[in-house]
Amino acid sequence: MIIVMCKDAPLEEIDAIKKRLIKEHDIEIHESKGTNYHLLGVVGDTSTIDPSSIEANRIVEKLIRVQSPYKKASKMFRPDDSVIDIDGHKLGGKHFGVIAGPCSVESRESLMDLARQIKKSGAHFLRGGAFKPRTSPYSFQGLGEEGIEILNEAKRETGLPIVTEIMSIDKIDYFNENVDIIQVGARNMQNFMLLKELGRTDKPVLLKRGLSATIEELLMAAEYIMSGGNDNVILCERGIRTFEKYTRNTLDISSVPVIKKLSHLPIIVDPSHASGEWWLVEPLAKAAFAVGADGIMIEVHQDPQNAKSDGQQSIKPDKLDHLMDTLKSLSQFLDKSI
Ligand code: PEP
Ligand code: MN
C-alpha cells in the first residue's frame, strides 16, 4: 500500500499516522521523500487496514493499493490450486466437476428418475433447489426440508453427492448434517452474516457471483467464509447484469482466467443461469471447459415445459449425455480429467 501525502503535510502529523499504523497492524513503513512528494510505502499484512480511515485524513492526498484486500483467497497467500474434497469426490486442480440437476426438487418420483439419468451420463454431483430464492413470492418456493430428504434418497441410490442452496442462517446446522455442498446463491453473495456462519463449518461452500458483483467483491465474499476457518470454497460464475437483454445475464467468461490468476480457489461456471436459454448451455459449457474452469453446474429436466422453475434454461437428459461425451473428448486437449 502506498500513501501519498499532501505536499505541505506537517511532519508531526505524518509521524502520527505512521505510529498509528505500526501500532495497530503487522506492517513496516518505508518512507520516500522528494521536493514535491512524501510517500509512505506500507508493507506486510495490509489486509487489516481500512483504506478509508487513512484517506479521511486531510494530509493524505491519495492511497494506492498494491496488494489485494483479500488474503486467504489470494494466490499470493497460497500459490497452488486448491482441490476440494467432497465426500471423497475431488473438484479443482486437474479434476473437472459436473454438477447437474433440476432447478428445483419438484417431487420424489421426478428427482429419483432424473438422478438415475444424471448418474448414467457420468456427471459427478446432483443439484436441486429445496429453498428457492424466487423473484416473485407467488412462484414455487421449493419443498424445503422435504426436498433435501429426497436429494438424500437419490444420493443413497446413486452415490452422487448433493448440492443445494441455503437461504438463512437458522438452517446451517441442518444443511451441515444433510448436504454435501452448501450453495450460496447470487442473491446472498453479500449476506455477510450467513457467510460468517458458514465460515465456522468445514462444509464445502459453492459461492455464486452476485448479480452485479465485481470479481473483487466475489473474492471478498469468499474471504468472509475463509476468515472464519473454512477454506472449502468453490466459486461460481453465473453471469452478471449488463445492458444486453437477449440473454438472461451475460456470462463473464474472462472472469475464469482472471480468478485463476488472482486466487487458488476452484471456479466453476453455471451456463444455465448465465444464458437463460437451454440451447446456449452446451456452447457455453464448452467455452467454460476450454477457458480453464474447474467445473460446470447445469440445470437438467425431463420435461422442461412443465418445470416448476427455470424450464427455459434446462436441458433434457439426452442433451446432458451428449454434453458429457463432448467434454470427455475435449479433455484430451486440456490438462483436466472429467
Ligand atoms: C440456482 O442455482 O438455483 C440459482 C437460483 O442460481 P443464482 O443464485 O445464480 O441465480
Ligand atoms: Mn434455476
Short mmCIF file of C-alpha atoms and ligand atoms in Angstrom, two decimals:
data_model
loop_
_atom_site.label_atom_id
_atom_site.label_comp_id
_atom_site.label_asym_id
_atom_site.label_seq_id
_atom_site.Cartn_x
_atom_site.Cartn_y
_atom_site.Cartn_z
CA MET A 1 0.00 0.00 0.00
CA ILE A 2 1.36 3.44 -0.92
CA ILE A 3 0.13 6.51 0.93
CA VAL A 4 0.78 9.76 -0.89
CA MET A 5 0.87 12.73 1.47
CA CYS A 6 -0.24 16.24 0.56
CA LYS A 7 2.68 18.44 -0.43
CA ASP A 8 2.60 20.64 2.65
CA ALA A 9 1.73 17.93 5.17
CA PRO A 10 3.31 18.73 8.57
CA LEU A 11 5.91 16.12 9.56
CA GLU A 12 4.47 15.60 13.03
CA GLU A 13 1.07 14.69 11.52
CA ILE A 14 2.73 12.23 9.12
CA ASP A 15 4.51 10.75 12.13
CA ALA A 16 1.22 10.32 13.95
CA ILE A 17 -0.21 8.34 11.02
CA LYS A 18 2.91 6.18 10.86
CA LYS A 19 2.84 5.46 14.60
CA ARG A 20 -0.84 4.51 14.50
CA LEU A 21 -0.37 2.15 11.55
CA ILE A 22 2.64 0.43 13.14
CA LYS A 23 0.85 0.08 16.47
CA GLU A 24 -2.38 -1.33 15.06
CA HIS A 25 -1.15 -3.53 12.17
CA ASP A 26 1.50 -6.10 11.37
CA ILE A 27 3.33 -3.86 8.89
CA GLU A 28 6.52 -1.93 8.19
CA ILE A 29 6.74 1.54 6.67
CA HIS A 30 9.33 2.61 4.10
CA GLU A 31 9.42 6.32 3.55
CA SER A 32 10.39 8.19 0.42
CA LYS A 33 10.75 11.96 0.35
CA GLY A 34 11.33 14.28 -2.59
CA THR A 35 10.88 18.03 -3.10
CA ASN A 36 7.37 17.53 -4.41
CA TYR A 37 6.23 14.38 -2.70
CA HIS A 38 6.27 12.41 0.52
CA LEU A 39 5.34 8.75 0.22
CA LEU A 40 4.78 6.04 2.80
CA GLY A 41 5.25 2.53 1.43
CA VAL A 42 3.37 0.17 3.72
CA VAL A 43 4.47 -3.47 3.51
CA GLY A 44 3.27 -6.52 5.41
CA ASP A 45 -0.27 -7.62 6.10
CA THR A 46 -2.18 -4.60 4.79
CA SER A 47 -5.46 -6.54 4.55
CA THR A 48 -6.40 -5.38 8.06
CA ILE A 49 -6.07 -1.69 7.14
CA ASP A 50 -9.29 0.13 6.26
CA PRO A 51 -8.19 2.48 3.43
CA SER A 52 -11.00 4.96 4.13
CA SER A 53 -9.72 5.57 7.67
CA ILE A 54 -6.45 6.78 6.12
CA GLU A 55 -7.97 8.63 3.19
CA ALA A 56 -10.21 10.51 5.60
CA ASN A 57 -7.11 12.26 6.92
CA ARG A 58 -6.73 15.75 5.43
CA ILE A 59 -2.97 15.41 4.95
CA VAL A 60 -3.42 12.33 2.75
CA GLU A 61 -3.55 13.10 -0.97
CA LYS A 62 -4.35 9.55 -2.09
CA LEU A 63 -3.85 5.92 -1.29
CA ILE A 64 -2.76 3.32 -3.83
CA ARG A 65 -3.41 -0.32 -3.04
CA VAL A 66 -0.72 -2.68 -4.31
CA GLN A 67 -1.95 -5.87 -2.69
CA SER A 68 -5.46 -7.29 -2.91
CA PRO A 69 -7.77 -6.69 0.07
CA TYR A 70 -8.31 -10.46 0.34
CA LYS A 71 -5.64 -12.65 1.77
CA LYS A 72 -6.74 -16.24 2.33
CA ALA A 73 -8.43 -16.34 -1.08
CA SER A 74 -5.37 -14.88 -2.79
CA LYS A 75 -2.93 -16.82 -4.94
CA MET A 76 -0.12 -14.90 -3.26
CA PHE A 77 -1.11 -16.50 0.03
CA ARG A 78 -1.36 -19.98 -1.47
CA PRO A 79 0.19 -20.44 -4.95
CA ASP A 80 -1.06 -23.99 -5.63
CA ASP A 81 -4.63 -24.56 -6.84
CA SER A 82 -6.95 -25.74 -4.09
CA VAL A 83 -8.62 -29.09 -4.60
CA ILE A 84 -11.85 -29.51 -2.67
CA ASP A 85 -12.67 -32.95 -1.36
CA ILE A 86 -16.40 -33.57 -1.27
CA ASP A 87 -17.13 -36.83 0.41
CA GLY A 88 -14.21 -38.43 -1.46
CA HIS A 89 -15.01 -36.72 -4.79
CA LYS A 90 -12.49 -34.08 -5.86
CA LEU A 91 -13.09 -30.75 -7.57
CA GLY A 92 -10.36 -28.30 -8.61
CA GLY A 93 -6.79 -28.71 -9.80
CA LYS A 94 -6.94 -31.36 -12.51
CA HIS A 95 -10.42 -32.53 -11.53
CA PHE A 96 -13.24 -31.06 -13.62
CA GLY A 97 -16.57 -31.50 -11.85
CA VAL A 98 -20.01 -31.57 -13.44
CA ILE A 99 -22.93 -30.67 -11.19
CA ALA A 100 -26.29 -31.41 -12.80
CA GLY A 101 -29.91 -31.50 -11.72
CA PRO A 102 -33.19 -29.65 -11.76
CA CYS A 103 -33.53 -26.02 -10.76
CA SER A 104 -35.93 -27.17 -8.01
CA VAL A 105 -36.64 -30.53 -6.45
CA GLU A 106 -40.27 -30.96 -7.54
CA SER A 107 -41.23 -34.46 -6.41
CA ARG A 108 -39.65 -37.69 -5.24
CA GLU A 109 -40.56 -39.52 -8.42
CA SER A 110 -39.17 -36.93 -10.85
CA LEU A 111 -35.97 -36.36 -8.87
CA MET A 112 -35.19 -40.07 -8.49
CA ASP A 113 -35.71 -40.60 -12.21
CA LEU A 114 -33.53 -37.61 -13.09
CA ALA A 115 -30.80 -38.59 -10.59
CA ARG A 116 -30.51 -42.03 -12.24
CA GLN A 117 -30.15 -40.44 -15.68
CA ILE A 118 -27.60 -37.92 -14.38
CA LYS A 119 -25.56 -40.71 -12.81
CA LYS A 120 -25.67 -42.63 -16.11
CA SER A 121 -24.44 -39.57 -18.01
CA GLY A 122 -21.23 -39.55 -15.96
CA ALA A 123 -21.90 -36.25 -14.14
CA HIS A 124 -20.37 -36.11 -10.66
CA PHE A 125 -22.75 -34.21 -8.39
CA LEU A 126 -26.52 -33.80 -8.10
CA ARG A 127 -28.03 -30.35 -7.67
CA GLY A 128 -31.59 -29.39 -6.80
CA GLY A 129 -33.08 -26.37 -5.09
CA ALA A 130 -35.17 -27.05 -1.99
CA PHE A 131 -35.33 -23.49 -0.64
CA LYS A 132 -35.79 -21.32 -3.71
CA PRO A 133 -34.92 -17.60 -3.94
CA ARG A 134 -37.69 -16.72 -6.40
CA THR A 135 -38.19 -13.17 -7.67
CA SER A 136 -41.94 -13.45 -7.06
CA PRO A 137 -43.33 -14.57 -3.69
CA TYR A 138 -46.17 -16.23 -5.67
CA SER A 139 -43.80 -18.53 -7.62
CA PHE A 140 -42.97 -22.06 -6.41
CA GLN A 141 -40.81 -21.65 -3.30
CA GLY A 142 -39.43 -25.20 -3.15
CA LEU A 143 -40.19 -28.22 -0.96
CA GLY A 144 -37.90 -27.11 1.89
CA GLU A 145 -36.52 -29.89 4.10
CA GLU A 146 -38.65 -32.47 2.28
CA GLY A 147 -36.68 -31.59 -0.89
CA ILE A 148 -33.39 -32.23 0.92
CA GLU A 149 -34.68 -35.59 2.18
CA ILE A 150 -35.48 -36.53 -1.43
CA LEU A 151 -31.99 -35.43 -2.55
CA ASN A 152 -30.51 -37.68 0.14
CA GLU A 153 -32.56 -40.61 -1.05
CA ALA A 154 -31.16 -40.02 -4.55
CA LYS A 155 -27.66 -39.82 -3.09
CA ARG A 156 -28.12 -43.14 -1.28
CA GLU A 157 -29.12 -44.83 -4.53
CA THR A 158 -26.71 -43.17 -6.98
CA GLY A 159 -23.76 -42.21 -4.77
CA LEU A 160 -23.86 -38.65 -6.20
CA PRO A 161 -23.02 -36.01 -3.56
CA ILE A 162 -25.73 -33.35 -3.32
CA VAL A 163 -25.65 -29.59 -3.78
CA THR A 164 -28.45 -27.32 -2.62
CA GLU A 165 -28.93 -23.67 -1.74
CA ILE A 166 -29.14 -22.25 1.77
CA MET A 167 -31.15 -19.09 2.31
CA SER A 168 -30.98 -18.44 6.04
CA ILE A 169 -28.62 -18.80 8.97
CA ASP A 170 -31.07 -20.77 11.09
CA LYS A 171 -30.76 -23.72 8.68
CA ILE A 172 -26.96 -24.04 8.88
CA ASP A 173 -26.91 -26.97 11.32
CA TYR A 174 -29.48 -28.82 9.22
CA PHE A 175 -27.52 -28.19 6.00
CA ASN A 176 -24.28 -29.17 7.69
CA GLU A 177 -25.72 -32.56 8.52
CA ASN A 178 -27.71 -33.23 5.37
CA VAL A 179 -25.96 -31.57 2.42
CA ASP A 180 -22.56 -32.24 0.79
CA ILE A 181 -22.02 -28.84 -0.84
CA ILE A 182 -23.87 -25.82 0.52
CA GLN A 183 -24.74 -23.38 -2.25
CA VAL A 184 -24.89 -19.66 -1.55
CA GLY A 185 -26.94 -18.13 -4.34
CA ALA A 186 -26.19 -14.95 -6.26
CA ARG A 187 -28.72 -13.01 -4.19
CA ASN A 188 -26.99 -13.94 -0.95
CA MET A 189 -23.38 -13.45 -2.05
CA GLN A 190 -23.12 -10.43 0.22
CA ASN A 191 -25.19 -11.78 3.08
CA PHE A 192 -22.19 -11.36 5.34
CA MET A 193 -23.79 -12.83 8.46
CA LEU A 194 -24.59 -16.01 6.52
CA LEU A 195 -21.05 -16.13 5.07
CA LYS A 196 -19.51 -15.70 8.53
CA GLU A 197 -21.59 -18.55 9.94
CA LEU A 198 -20.62 -20.80 7.02
CA GLY A 199 -17.02 -19.97 7.87
CA ARG A 200 -17.49 -21.77 11.17
CA THR A 201 -18.29 -25.06 9.44
CA ASP A 202 -15.92 -27.13 7.32
CA LYS A 203 -18.54 -27.92 4.67
CA PRO A 204 -17.70 -27.13 1.04
CA VAL A 205 -19.49 -23.94 0.04
CA LEU A 206 -20.43 -23.17 -3.57
CA LEU A 207 -20.41 -19.38 -3.68
CA LYS A 208 -22.18 -17.85 -6.68
CA ARG A 209 -21.23 -14.45 -8.03
CA GLY A 210 -23.80 -11.77 -7.21
CA LEU A 211 -25.94 -10.31 -9.99
CA SER A 212 -23.94 -7.10 -10.06
CA ALA A 213 -20.85 -8.11 -8.15
CA THR A 214 -17.31 -7.43 -9.31
CA ILE A 215 -14.69 -10.18 -9.25
CA GLU A 216 -13.08 -8.49 -6.24
CA GLU A 217 -16.41 -8.46 -4.38
CA LEU A 218 -16.81 -12.18 -5.10
CA LEU A 219 -13.33 -12.86 -3.72
CA MET A 220 -14.05 -10.71 -0.67
CA ALA A 221 -17.22 -12.76 -0.07
CA ALA A 222 -15.05 -15.91 -0.22
CA GLU A 223 -12.68 -14.22 2.23
CA TYR A 224 -15.55 -13.85 4.72
CA ILE A 225 -16.07 -17.63 4.70
CA MET A 226 -12.34 -18.39 4.80
CA SER A 227 -11.57 -15.90 7.55
CA GLY A 228 -13.81 -17.97 9.82
CA GLY A 229 -11.64 -21.03 9.16
CA ASN A 230 -13.46 -22.74 6.28
CA ASP A 231 -11.16 -22.98 3.25
CA ASN A 232 -13.52 -25.22 1.28
CA VAL A 233 -14.90 -22.59 -1.06
CA ILE A 234 -15.82 -23.17 -4.71
CA LEU A 235 -16.54 -20.01 -6.71
CA CYS A 236 -19.20 -19.91 -9.41
CA GLU A 237 -19.51 -17.51 -12.34
CA ARG A 238 -23.23 -17.44 -13.20
CA GLY A 239 -23.46 -14.39 -15.42
CA ILE A 240 -23.82 -10.75 -14.47
CA ARG A 241 -26.32 -7.99 -15.25
CA THR A 242 -25.37 -5.92 -18.27
CA PHE A 243 -27.29 -3.77 -20.77
CA GLU A 244 -27.67 -6.85 -23.03
CA LYS A 245 -31.24 -8.12 -22.97
CA TYR A 246 -31.02 -11.08 -25.35
CA THR A 247 -29.74 -13.42 -22.68
CA ARG A 248 -30.92 -13.59 -19.05
CA ASN A 249 -27.44 -12.49 -17.88
CA THR A 250 -24.09 -12.02 -19.59
CA LEU A 251 -21.60 -14.80 -19.00
CA ASP A 252 -18.37 -13.09 -17.96
CA ILE A 253 -16.16 -15.82 -19.38
CA SER A 254 -12.99 -13.82 -18.78
CA SER A 255 -13.70 -13.93 -15.04
CA VAL A 256 -12.48 -17.55 -15.11
CA PRO A 257 -8.86 -16.89 -16.16
CA VAL A 258 -8.88 -13.67 -14.11
CA ILE A 259 -9.90 -15.58 -10.98
CA LYS A 260 -7.35 -18.29 -11.80
CA LYS A 261 -4.71 -15.54 -11.83
CA LEU A 262 -5.87 -13.96 -8.57
CA SER A 263 -6.95 -16.93 -6.49
CA HIS A 264 -6.18 -20.57 -5.76
CA LEU A 265 -9.87 -21.35 -5.27
CA PRO A 266 -11.69 -23.51 -7.82
CA ILE A 267 -14.01 -21.61 -10.15
CA ILE A 268 -16.91 -23.26 -11.95
CA VAL A 269 -19.38 -21.85 -14.49
CA ASP A 270 -23.18 -22.04 -14.49
CA PRO A 271 -24.17 -21.60 -18.16
CA SER A 272 -27.86 -22.19 -17.36
CA HIS A 273 -28.41 -19.07 -15.23
CA ALA A 274 -25.85 -17.12 -17.25
CA SER A 275 -27.78 -17.55 -20.51
CA GLY A 276 -31.36 -18.37 -19.54
CA GLU A 277 -31.63 -20.44 -22.75
CA TRP A 278 -31.33 -24.25 -22.99
CA TRP A 279 -29.70 -24.09 -26.43
CA LEU A 280 -26.89 -21.87 -25.14
CA VAL A 281 -25.96 -24.26 -22.34
CA GLU A 282 -23.79 -26.60 -24.40
CA PRO A 283 -21.74 -23.96 -26.27
CA LEU A 284 -21.14 -22.01 -23.05
CA ALA A 285 -20.25 -25.18 -21.14
CA LYS A 286 -17.66 -26.00 -23.80
CA ALA A 287 -16.31 -22.45 -23.57
CA ALA A 288 -16.06 -22.78 -19.78
CA PHE A 289 -14.09 -26.01 -20.08
CA ALA A 290 -11.78 -24.55 -22.73
CA VAL A 291 -11.12 -21.35 -20.76
CA GLY A 292 -9.92 -23.30 -17.73
CA ALA A 293 -12.93 -23.60 -15.41
CA ASP A 294 -12.83 -26.34 -12.77
CA GLY A 295 -16.37 -27.45 -13.43
CA ILE A 296 -19.86 -26.54 -14.55
CA MET A 297 -23.29 -26.50 -12.98
CA ILE A 298 -26.12 -27.35 -15.37
CA GLU A 299 -29.89 -27.39 -14.95
CA VAL A 300 -31.47 -30.56 -16.30
CA HIS A 301 -35.15 -31.52 -16.50
CA GLN A 302 -37.04 -34.42 -18.17
CA ASP A 303 -39.96 -32.18 -19.12
CA PRO A 304 -38.72 -28.56 -19.25
CA GLN A 305 -42.09 -27.25 -20.50
CA ASN A 306 -43.69 -28.29 -17.24
CA ALA A 307 -40.81 -27.50 -14.89
CA LYS A 308 -41.78 -25.53 -11.77
CA SER A 309 -38.82 -23.19 -12.27
CA ASP A 310 -36.31 -22.32 -15.00
CA GLY A 311 -37.63 -24.76 -17.64
CA GLN A 312 -36.48 -22.49 -20.48
CA GLN A 313 -32.84 -22.91 -19.46
CA SER A 314 -32.99 -26.61 -18.58
CA ILE A 315 -31.57 -29.20 -20.96
CA LYS A 316 -33.05 -32.70 -21.26
CA PRO A 317 -31.07 -35.74 -20.01
CA ASP A 318 -30.16 -36.84 -23.55
CA LYS A 319 -28.53 -33.44 -24.13
CA LEU A 320 -26.57 -33.89 -20.90
CA ASP A 321 -25.33 -37.28 -22.22
CA HIS A 322 -24.21 -35.56 -25.40
CA LEU A 323 -22.55 -32.73 -23.47
CA MET A 324 -20.67 -35.19 -21.25
CA ASP A 325 -19.39 -37.04 -24.31
CA THR A 326 -18.27 -33.78 -25.90
CA LEU A 327 -16.47 -32.65 -22.74
CA LYS A 328 -14.77 -36.03 -22.41
CA SER A 329 -13.42 -35.80 -25.93
CA LEU A 330 -12.30 -32.21 -25.32
CA SER A 331 -10.49 -33.25 -22.15
CA GLN A 332 -7.73 -34.93 -24.16
CA PHE A 333 -6.61 -31.43 -25.25
CA LEU A 334 -6.84 -29.92 -21.77
CA ASP A 335 -4.99 -30.63 -18.58
CA LYS A 336 -8.12 -31.83 -16.78
CA SER A 337 -9.80 -35.13 -16.19
CA ILE A 338 -13.59 -35.45 -16.28
C1 PEP B 1 -29.75 -21.68 -8.65
O1 PEP B 1 -28.63 -22.13 -8.91
O2 PEP B 1 -30.73 -22.38 -8.45
C2 PEP B 1 -29.93 -20.21 -8.57
C3 PEP B 1 -31.01 -19.68 -8.02
O3 PEP B 1 -28.93 -19.52 -9.12
P1 PEP B 1 -28.45 -17.99 -8.89
O4 PEP B 1 -28.31 -17.81 -7.43
O5 PEP B 1 -27.17 -17.96 -9.64
O6 PEP B 1 -29.50 -17.11 -9.51
MN MN B 2 -32.59 -22.09 -11.55
#
